[in-house]
Structure formats: structure tokens, C-alpha cells
PDB file of C-alpha atoms in Angstrom:
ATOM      1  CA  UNK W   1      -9.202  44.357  13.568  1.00  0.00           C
ATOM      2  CA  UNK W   2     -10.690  40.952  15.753  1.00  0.00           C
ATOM      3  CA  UNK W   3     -12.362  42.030  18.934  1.00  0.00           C
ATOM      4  CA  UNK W   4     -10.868  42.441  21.949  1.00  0.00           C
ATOM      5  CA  UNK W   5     -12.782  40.665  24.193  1.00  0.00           C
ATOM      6  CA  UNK W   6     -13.819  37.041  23.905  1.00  0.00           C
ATOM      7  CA  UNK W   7     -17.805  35.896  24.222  1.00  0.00           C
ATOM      8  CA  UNK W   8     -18.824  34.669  27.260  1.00  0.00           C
ATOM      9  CA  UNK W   9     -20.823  31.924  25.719  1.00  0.00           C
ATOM     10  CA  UNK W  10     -19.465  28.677  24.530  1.00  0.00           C
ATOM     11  CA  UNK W  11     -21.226  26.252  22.249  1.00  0.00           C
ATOM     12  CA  UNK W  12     -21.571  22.400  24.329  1.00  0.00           C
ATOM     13  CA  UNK W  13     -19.658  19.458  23.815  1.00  0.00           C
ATOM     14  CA  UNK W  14     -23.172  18.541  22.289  1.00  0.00           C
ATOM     15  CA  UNK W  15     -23.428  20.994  19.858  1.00  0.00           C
ATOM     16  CA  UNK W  16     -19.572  20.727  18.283  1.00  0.00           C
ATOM     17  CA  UNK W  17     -20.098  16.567  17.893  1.00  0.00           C
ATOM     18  CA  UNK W  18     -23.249  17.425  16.112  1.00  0.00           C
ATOM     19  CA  UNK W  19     -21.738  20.458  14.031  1.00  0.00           C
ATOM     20  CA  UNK W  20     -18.324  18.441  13.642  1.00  0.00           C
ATOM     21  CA  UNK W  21     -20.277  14.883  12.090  1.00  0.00           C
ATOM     22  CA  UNK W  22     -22.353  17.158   9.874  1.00  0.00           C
ATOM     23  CA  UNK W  23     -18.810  18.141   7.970  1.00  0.00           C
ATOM     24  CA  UNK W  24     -17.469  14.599   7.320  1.00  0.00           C
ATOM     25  CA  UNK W  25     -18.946  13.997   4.305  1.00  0.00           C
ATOM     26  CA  UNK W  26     -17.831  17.652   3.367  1.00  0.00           C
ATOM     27  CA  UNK W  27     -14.354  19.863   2.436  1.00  0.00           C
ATOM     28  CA  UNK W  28     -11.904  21.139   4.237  1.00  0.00           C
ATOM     29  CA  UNK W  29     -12.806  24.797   2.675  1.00  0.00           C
ATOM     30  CA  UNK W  30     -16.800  23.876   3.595  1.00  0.00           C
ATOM     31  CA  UNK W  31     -15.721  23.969   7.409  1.00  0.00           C
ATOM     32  CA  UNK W  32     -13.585  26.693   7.354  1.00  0.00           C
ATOM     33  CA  UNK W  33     -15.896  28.589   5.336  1.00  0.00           C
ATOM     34  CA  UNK W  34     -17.984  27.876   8.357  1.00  0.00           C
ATOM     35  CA  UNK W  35     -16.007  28.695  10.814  1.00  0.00           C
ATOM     36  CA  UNK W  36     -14.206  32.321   9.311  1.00  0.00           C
ATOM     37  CA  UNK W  37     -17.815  33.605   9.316  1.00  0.00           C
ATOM     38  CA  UNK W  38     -19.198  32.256  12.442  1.00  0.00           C
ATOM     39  CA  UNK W  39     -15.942  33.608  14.214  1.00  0.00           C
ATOM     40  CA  UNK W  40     -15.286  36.103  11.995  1.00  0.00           C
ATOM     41  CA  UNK W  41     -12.221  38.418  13.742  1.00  0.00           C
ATOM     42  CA  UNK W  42     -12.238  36.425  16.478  1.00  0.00           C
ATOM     43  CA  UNK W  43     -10.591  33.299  14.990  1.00  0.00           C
ATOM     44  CA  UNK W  44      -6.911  32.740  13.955  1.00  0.00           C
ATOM     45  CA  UNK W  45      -4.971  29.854  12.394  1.00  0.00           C
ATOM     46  CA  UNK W  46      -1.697  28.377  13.970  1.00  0.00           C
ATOM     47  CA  UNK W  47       0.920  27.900  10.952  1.00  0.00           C
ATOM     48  CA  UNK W  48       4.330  26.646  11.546  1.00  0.00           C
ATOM     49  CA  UNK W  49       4.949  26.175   8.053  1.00  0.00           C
ATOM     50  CA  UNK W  50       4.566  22.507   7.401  1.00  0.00           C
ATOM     51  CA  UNK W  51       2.764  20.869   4.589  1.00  0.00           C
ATOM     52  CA  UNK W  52      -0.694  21.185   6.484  1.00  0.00           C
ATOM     53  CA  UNK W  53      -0.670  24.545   7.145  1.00  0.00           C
ATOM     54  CA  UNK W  54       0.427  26.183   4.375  1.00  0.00           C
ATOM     55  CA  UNK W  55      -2.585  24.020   2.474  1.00  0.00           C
ATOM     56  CA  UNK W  56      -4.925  26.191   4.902  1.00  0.00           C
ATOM     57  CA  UNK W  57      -3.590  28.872   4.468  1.00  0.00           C
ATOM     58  CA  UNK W  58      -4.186  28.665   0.731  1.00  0.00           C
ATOM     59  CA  UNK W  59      -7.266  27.874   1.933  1.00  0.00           C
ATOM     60  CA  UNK W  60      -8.132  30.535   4.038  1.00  0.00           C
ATOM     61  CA  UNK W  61      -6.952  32.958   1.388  1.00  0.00           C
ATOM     62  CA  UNK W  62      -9.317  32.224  -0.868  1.00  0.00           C
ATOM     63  CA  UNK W  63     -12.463  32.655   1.405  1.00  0.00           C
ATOM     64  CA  UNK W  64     -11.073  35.401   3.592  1.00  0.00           C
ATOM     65  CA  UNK W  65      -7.740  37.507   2.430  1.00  0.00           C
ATOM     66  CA  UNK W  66      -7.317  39.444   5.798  1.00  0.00           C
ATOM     67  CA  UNK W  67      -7.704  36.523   8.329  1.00  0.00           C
ATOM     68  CA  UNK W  68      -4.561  36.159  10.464  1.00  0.00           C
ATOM     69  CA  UNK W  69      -2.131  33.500  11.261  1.00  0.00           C
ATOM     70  CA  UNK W  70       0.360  33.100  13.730  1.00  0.00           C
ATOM     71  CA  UNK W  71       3.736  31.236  13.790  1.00  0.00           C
ATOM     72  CA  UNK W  72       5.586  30.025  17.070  1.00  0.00           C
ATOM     73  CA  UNK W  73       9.437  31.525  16.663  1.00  0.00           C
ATOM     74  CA  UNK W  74      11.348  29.549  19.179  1.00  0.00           C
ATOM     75  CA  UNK W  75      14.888  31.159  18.031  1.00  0.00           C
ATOM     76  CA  UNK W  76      15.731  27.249  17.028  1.00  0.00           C
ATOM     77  CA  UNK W  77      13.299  26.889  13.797  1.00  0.00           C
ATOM     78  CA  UNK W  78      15.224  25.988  10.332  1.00  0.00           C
ATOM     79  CA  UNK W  79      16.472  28.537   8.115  1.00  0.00           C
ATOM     80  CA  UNK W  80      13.933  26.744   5.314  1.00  0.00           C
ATOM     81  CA  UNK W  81      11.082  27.534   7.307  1.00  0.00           C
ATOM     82  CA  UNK W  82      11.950  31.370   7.641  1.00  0.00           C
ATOM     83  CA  UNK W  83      12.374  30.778   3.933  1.00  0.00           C
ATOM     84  CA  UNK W  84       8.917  29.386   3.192  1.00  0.00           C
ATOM     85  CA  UNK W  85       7.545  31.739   5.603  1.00  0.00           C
ATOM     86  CA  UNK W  86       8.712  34.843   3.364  1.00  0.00           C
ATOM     87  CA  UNK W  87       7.358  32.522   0.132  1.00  0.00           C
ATOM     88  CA  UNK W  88       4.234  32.316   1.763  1.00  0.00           C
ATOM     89  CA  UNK W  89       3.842  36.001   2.390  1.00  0.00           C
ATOM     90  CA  UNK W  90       5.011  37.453  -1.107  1.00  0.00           C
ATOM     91  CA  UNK W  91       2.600  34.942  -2.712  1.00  0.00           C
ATOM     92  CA  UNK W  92      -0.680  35.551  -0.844  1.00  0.00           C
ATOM     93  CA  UNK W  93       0.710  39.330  -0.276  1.00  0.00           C
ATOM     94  CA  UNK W  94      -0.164  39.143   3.561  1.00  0.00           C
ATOM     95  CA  UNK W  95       0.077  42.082   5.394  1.00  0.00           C
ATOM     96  CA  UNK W  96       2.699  42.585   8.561  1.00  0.00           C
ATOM     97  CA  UNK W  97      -0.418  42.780  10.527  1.00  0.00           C
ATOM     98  CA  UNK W  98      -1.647  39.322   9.587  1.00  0.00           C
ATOM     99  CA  UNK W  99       1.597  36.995  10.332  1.00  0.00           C
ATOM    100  CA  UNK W 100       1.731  36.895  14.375  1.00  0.00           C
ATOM    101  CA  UNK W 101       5.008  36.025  15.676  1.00  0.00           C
ATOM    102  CA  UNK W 102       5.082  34.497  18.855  1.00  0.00           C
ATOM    103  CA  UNK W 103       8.487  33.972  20.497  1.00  0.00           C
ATOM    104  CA  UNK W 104       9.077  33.000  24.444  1.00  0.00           C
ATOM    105  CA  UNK W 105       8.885  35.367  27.209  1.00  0.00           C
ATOM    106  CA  UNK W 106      13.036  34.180  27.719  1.00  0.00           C
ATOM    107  CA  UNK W 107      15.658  34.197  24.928  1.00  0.00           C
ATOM    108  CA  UNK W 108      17.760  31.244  24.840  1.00  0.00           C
ATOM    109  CA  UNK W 109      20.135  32.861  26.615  1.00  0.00           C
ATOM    110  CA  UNK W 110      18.310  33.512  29.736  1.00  0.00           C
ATOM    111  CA  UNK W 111      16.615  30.470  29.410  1.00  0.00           C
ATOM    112  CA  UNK W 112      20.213  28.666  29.759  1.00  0.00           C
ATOM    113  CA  UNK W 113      20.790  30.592  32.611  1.00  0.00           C
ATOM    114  CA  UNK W 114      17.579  29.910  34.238  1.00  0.00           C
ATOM    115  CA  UNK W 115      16.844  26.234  33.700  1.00  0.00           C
ATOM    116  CA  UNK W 116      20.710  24.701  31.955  1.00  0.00           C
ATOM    117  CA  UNK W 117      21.877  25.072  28.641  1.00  0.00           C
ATOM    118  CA  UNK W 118      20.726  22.139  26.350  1.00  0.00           C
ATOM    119  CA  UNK W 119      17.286  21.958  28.112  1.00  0.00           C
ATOM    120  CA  UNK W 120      15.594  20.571  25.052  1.00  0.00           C
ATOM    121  CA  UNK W 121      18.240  17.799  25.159  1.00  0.00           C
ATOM    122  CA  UNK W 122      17.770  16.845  29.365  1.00  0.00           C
ATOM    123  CA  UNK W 123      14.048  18.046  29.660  1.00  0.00           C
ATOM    124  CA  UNK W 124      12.117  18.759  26.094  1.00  0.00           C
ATOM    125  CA  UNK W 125       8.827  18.823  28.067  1.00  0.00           C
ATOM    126  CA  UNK W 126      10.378  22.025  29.837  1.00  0.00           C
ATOM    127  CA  UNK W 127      11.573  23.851  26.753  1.00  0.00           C
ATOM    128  CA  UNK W 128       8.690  22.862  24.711  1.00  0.00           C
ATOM    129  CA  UNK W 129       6.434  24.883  27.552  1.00  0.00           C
ATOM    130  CA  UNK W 130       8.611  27.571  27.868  1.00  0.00           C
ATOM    131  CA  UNK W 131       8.981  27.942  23.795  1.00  0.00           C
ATOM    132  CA  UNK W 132       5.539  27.145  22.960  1.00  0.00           C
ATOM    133  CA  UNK W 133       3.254  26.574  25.546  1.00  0.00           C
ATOM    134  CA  UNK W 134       3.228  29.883  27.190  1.00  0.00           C
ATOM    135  CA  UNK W 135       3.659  32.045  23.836  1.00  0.00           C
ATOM    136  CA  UNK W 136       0.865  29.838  22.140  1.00  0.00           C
ATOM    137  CA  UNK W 137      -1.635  30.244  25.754  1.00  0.00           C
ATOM    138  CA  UNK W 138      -0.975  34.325  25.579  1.00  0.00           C
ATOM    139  CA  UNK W 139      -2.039  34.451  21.691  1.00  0.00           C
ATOM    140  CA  UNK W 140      -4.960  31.897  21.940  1.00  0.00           C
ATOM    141  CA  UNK W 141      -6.402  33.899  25.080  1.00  0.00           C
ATOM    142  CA  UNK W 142      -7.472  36.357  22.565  1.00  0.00           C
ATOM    143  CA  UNK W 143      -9.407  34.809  20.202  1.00  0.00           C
ATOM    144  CA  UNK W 144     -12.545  32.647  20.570  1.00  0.00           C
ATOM    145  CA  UNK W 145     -11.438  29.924  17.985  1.00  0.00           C
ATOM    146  CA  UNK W 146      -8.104  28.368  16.295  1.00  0.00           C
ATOM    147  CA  UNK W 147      -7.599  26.444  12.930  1.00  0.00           C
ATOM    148  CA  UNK W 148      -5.157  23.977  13.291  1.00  0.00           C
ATOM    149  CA  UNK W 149      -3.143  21.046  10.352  1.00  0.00           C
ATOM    150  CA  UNK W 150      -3.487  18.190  12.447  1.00  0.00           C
ATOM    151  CA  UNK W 151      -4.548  15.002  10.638  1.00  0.00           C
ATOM    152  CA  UNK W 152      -6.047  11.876  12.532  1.00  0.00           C
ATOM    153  CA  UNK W 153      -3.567   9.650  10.892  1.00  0.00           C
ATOM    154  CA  UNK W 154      -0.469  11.412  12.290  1.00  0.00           C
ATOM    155  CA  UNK W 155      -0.101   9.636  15.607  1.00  0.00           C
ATOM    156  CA  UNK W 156      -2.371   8.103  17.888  1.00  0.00           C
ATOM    157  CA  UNK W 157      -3.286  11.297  20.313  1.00  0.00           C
ATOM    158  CA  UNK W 158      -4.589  13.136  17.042  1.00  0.00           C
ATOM    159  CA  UNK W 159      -6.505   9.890  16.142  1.00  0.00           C
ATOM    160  CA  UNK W 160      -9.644  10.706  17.363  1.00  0.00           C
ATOM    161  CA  UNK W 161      -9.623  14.779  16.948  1.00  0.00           C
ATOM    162  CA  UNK W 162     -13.108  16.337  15.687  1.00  0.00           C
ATOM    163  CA  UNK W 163     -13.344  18.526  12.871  1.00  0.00           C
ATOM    164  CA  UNK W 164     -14.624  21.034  15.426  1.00  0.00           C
ATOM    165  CA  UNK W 165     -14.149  20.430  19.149  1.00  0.00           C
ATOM    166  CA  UNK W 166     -13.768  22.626  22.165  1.00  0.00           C
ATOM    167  CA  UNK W 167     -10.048  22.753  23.216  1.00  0.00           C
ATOM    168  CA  UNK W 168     -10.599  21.971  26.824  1.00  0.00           C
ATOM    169  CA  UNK W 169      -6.825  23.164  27.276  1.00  0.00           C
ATOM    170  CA  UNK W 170      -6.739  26.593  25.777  1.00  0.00           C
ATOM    171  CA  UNK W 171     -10.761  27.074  26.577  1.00  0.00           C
ATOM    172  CA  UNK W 172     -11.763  28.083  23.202  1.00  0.00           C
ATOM    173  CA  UNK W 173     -13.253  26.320  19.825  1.00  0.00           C
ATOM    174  CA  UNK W 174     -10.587  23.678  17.875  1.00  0.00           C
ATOM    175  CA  UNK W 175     -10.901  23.822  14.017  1.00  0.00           C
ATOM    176  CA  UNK W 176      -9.683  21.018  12.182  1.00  0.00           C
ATOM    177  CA  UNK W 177     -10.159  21.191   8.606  1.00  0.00           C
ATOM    178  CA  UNK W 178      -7.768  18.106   7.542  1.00  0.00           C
ATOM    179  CA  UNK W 179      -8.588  15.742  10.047  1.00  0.00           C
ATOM    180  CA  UNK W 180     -10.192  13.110   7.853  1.00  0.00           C
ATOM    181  CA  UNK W 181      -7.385  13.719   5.255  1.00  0.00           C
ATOM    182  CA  UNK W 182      -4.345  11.710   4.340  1.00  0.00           C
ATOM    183  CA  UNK W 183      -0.747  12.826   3.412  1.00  0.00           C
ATOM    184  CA  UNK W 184      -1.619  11.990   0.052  1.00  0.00           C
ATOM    185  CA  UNK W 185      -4.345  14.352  -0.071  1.00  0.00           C
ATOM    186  CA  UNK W 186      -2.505  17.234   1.188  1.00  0.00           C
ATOM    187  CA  UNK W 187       0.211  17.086  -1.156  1.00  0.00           C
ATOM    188  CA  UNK W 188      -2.195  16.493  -4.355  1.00  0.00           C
ATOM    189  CA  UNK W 189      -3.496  19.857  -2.803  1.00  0.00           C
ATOM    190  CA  UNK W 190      -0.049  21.339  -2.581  1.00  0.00           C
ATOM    191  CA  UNK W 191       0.706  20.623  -6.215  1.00  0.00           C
ATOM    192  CA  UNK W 192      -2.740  21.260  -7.817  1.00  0.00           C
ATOM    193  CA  UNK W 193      -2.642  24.458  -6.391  1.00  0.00           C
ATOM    194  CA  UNK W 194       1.501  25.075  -6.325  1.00  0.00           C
ATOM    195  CA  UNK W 195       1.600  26.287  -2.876  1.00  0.00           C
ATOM    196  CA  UNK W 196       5.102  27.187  -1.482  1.00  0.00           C
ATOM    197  CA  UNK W 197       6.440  24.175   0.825  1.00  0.00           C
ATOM    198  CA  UNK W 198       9.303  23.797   3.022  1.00  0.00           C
ATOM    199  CA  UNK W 199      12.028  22.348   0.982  1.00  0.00           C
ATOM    200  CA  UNK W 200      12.713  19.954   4.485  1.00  0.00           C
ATOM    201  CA  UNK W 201       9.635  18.019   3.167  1.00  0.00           C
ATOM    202  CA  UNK W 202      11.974  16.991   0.176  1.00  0.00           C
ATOM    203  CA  UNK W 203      14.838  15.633   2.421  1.00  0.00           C
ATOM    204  CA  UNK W 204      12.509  13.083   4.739  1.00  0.00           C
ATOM    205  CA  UNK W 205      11.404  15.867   7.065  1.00  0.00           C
ATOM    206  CA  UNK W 206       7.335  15.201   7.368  1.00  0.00           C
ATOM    207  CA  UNK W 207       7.372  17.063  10.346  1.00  0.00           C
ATOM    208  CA  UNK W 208       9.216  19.455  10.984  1.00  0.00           C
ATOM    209  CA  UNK W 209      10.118  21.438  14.524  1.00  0.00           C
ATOM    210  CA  UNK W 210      13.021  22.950  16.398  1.00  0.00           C
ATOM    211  CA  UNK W 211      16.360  22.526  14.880  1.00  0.00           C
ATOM    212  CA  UNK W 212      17.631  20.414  18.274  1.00  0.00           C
ATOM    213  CA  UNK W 213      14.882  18.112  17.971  1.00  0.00           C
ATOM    214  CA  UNK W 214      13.850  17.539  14.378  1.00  0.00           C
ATOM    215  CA  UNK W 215      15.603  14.434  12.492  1.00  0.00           C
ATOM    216  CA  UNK W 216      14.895  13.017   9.183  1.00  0.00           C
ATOM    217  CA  UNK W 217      12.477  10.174   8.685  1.00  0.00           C
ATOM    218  CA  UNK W 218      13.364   6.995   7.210  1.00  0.00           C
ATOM    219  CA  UNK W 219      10.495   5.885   4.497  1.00  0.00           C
ATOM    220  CA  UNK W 220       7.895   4.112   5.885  1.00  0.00           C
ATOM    221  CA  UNK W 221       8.684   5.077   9.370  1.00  0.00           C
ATOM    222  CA  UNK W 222       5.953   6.703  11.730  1.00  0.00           C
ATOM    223  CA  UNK W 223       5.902  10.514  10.207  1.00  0.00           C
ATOM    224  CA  UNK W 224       6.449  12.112  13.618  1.00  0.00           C
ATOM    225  CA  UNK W 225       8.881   9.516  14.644  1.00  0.00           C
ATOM    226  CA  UNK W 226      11.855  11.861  13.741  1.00  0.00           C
ATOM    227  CA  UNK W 227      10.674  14.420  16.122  1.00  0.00           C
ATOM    228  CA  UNK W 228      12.133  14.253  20.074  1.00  0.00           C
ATOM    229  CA  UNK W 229      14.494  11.166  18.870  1.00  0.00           C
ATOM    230  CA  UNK W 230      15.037   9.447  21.752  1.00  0.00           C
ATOM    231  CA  UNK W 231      12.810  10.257  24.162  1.00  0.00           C
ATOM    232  CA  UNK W 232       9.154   8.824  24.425  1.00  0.00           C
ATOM    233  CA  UNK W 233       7.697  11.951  23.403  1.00  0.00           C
ATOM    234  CA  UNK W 234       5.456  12.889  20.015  1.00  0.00           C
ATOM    235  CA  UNK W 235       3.742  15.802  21.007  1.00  0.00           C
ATOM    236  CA  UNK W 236       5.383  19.244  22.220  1.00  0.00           C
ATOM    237  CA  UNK W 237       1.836  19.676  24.060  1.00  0.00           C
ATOM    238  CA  UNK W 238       0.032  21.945  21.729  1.00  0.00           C
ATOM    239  CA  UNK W 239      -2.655  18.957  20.825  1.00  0.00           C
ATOM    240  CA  UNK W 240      -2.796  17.707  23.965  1.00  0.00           C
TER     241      UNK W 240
END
């Protein structure tokens, strides 16, 4: 069981540069071997499934078995990410204690009636904080530190993430494992280790979101480029 109340103390800006440039020249698994004991029960990592995350959670398997994860259900993810979901569980036998679902505080029903139907099409920024924003702020306000998959090559706002940084947003520690690491390198990890992947990745889908607002990728396009098509918008605010 993690703790129920956070520490009061928070390491300084300071302190995370200097603990974030010591890992460069290291692993992904060095850092989060780092971080599941420093913050051990009182961490959690944020999976929705993509080629990233299911990498750490391979990852965090094999240092800690019985750390959690937690997935953002919309009600408007893929059918092949429920799919890899349930891959991911029978392999690494998590337990139902482990896989956090997080779903809105409306269903899409009374979110139609509330705010229009179609909202992701008129106002994404809405739907994206009323699907993700607010489910993601309740779980993150009880834990002291999150692991996310972002990579500093996805799109400029990730370009300059630490390894580890203080999420001035959510108000607790940021773990990055991946951040120095390529596409490449997450798929030679996804092979040498033959972790289950969402079968989207094979049909152009590098990143992959809400059904309304996820579109194949054309090769050599920008990878998030096929999310929010359309609209000047690459982030659903969860890196922001």
C-alpha cells in the first residue's frame, strides 16, 4: 500500500538539475531504479499504452513487481489499446490493485449535455481538461512522484524535459526515464525484450490518443502531427 499522505518537503530546482545531469550518461532502468526506492509507495507511472510506456513498464517490472500504474480511460480510447492493456497485464501478471483507471468525473453523455456534443471537435482544450486534466490532477495529488514516456525528440515543448524535474503543474517530482532516447531505441527495446505493443503502432499510429482525435501519420511526418488534426494543438496539457 503507498502512503497516504504526501511529504511536506520537496527537493529544489537545484537539487533535481544536479540529480537529473548526473543520469545522462546512465540507463533508463539506473534512474528509475533511483527513483522506485527513493519514492518507494509514493511514486506511480502514467501508462496509456503507447510504445514508451509499455517499455517502462517492462522496466519497472523488473526492479519492482508491485509498483502501480495508472491509465487515463476517457470512454473514446481504441479498442487496441484495451487490447494491449489486457496483454500487458497477463504478461507481467499485475494485480487489479496495480492498474489505476482514471476516467472523468462526467460520462460523455453528461458531458454533451453540459458543454455540446462533439466538444473535442469545437473545443479539444475543453475535453482534453475535462477527460484528462482533472482525472490525472485527482490521481497525481496522491503520490509524491510520477514516471512518465516522454522523449525530448517528440515535439518541441518536451525538448528540453529533465530526466528528473519538479512538475511545477501537478506540484510533485517528474521522472523521465527516456528523455535522452530516440524512437529507435525504444523499439530495439520493445523487440529485444518482446514486450506487448499496440498493434496501432503497425498502421502509422506513433502516438496514439482518443479515437476523435488520433489520425495516422504519414512517414516522415512530425510523430505527434496526427494527433488534434487541424487545430494548432500537440499537447492535451499533461506535459505542459
Amino acid at each position: 500500500m503507498k502512503d497516504t499522505q504526501k511529504p511536506a518537503a520537496r527537493p529544489s530546482d537545484a537539487e533535481l538539475k544536479t540529480l537529473s545531469d548526473s543520469f545522462e550518461s546512465q540507463q533508463p532502468w539506473d534512474l528509475l531504479e533511483y527513483a522506485l526506492k527513493t519514492y518507494r509507495q509514493r511514486i506511480v507511472l502514467a501508462c496509456s499504452f503507447g510504445a514508451e510506456d509499455v517499455a517502462l513498464v517492462d522496466m519497472v517490472h523488473r526492479i519492482d513487481p508491485d509498483a502501480p500504474l495508472f491509465y487515463l480511460d476517457t470512454d473514446f480510447l481504441f479498442p487496441e489499446t484495451f487490447d494491449v492493456r489486457d496483454r500487458i497485464i497477463a504478461r507481467y501478471g499485475l494485480k487489479q490493485a496495480q492498474v489505476i483507471q482514471m476516467k472523468s468525473l462526467l460520462t460523455p453523455e453528461q458531458q454533451a449535455a453540459q458543454h455540446g456534443a462533439m466538444l473535442w471537435a469545437s473545443k479539444p482544450d475543453q475535453c482534453c481538461e475535462l477527460r484528462k486534466i482533472e482525472p490525472l490532477t485527482r490521481i497525481l495529488g496522491e503520490y509524491s512522484a510520477w514516471i512518465t514516456g516522454i522523449r525530448r525528440d517528440q515535439s518541441p515543448t518536451r525538448a528540453n524535459a529533465g530526466l528528473i524535474e519538479w512538475d511545477k503543474k501537478f506540484n510533485l517530482v517528474k521522472v523521465n526515464p527516456l528523455a535522452r532516447w530516440s524512437s529507435e531505441n525504444v523499439w530495439t527495446y520493445l523487440q529485444l525484450h518482446e514486450v506487448p505493443y499496440n498493434t496501432l503502432h503497425d498502421r502509422n499510429y506513433p502516438s496514439i490518443g482518443c479515437t476523435h482525435c488520433t489520425a495516422p501519420v504519414l512517414p516522415g511526418d512530425d510523430p505527434r502531427s496526427g494527433r488534434w488534426k487541424n487545430f494548432g494543438k500537440t499537447e492535451c496539457g499533461l506535459h505542459k
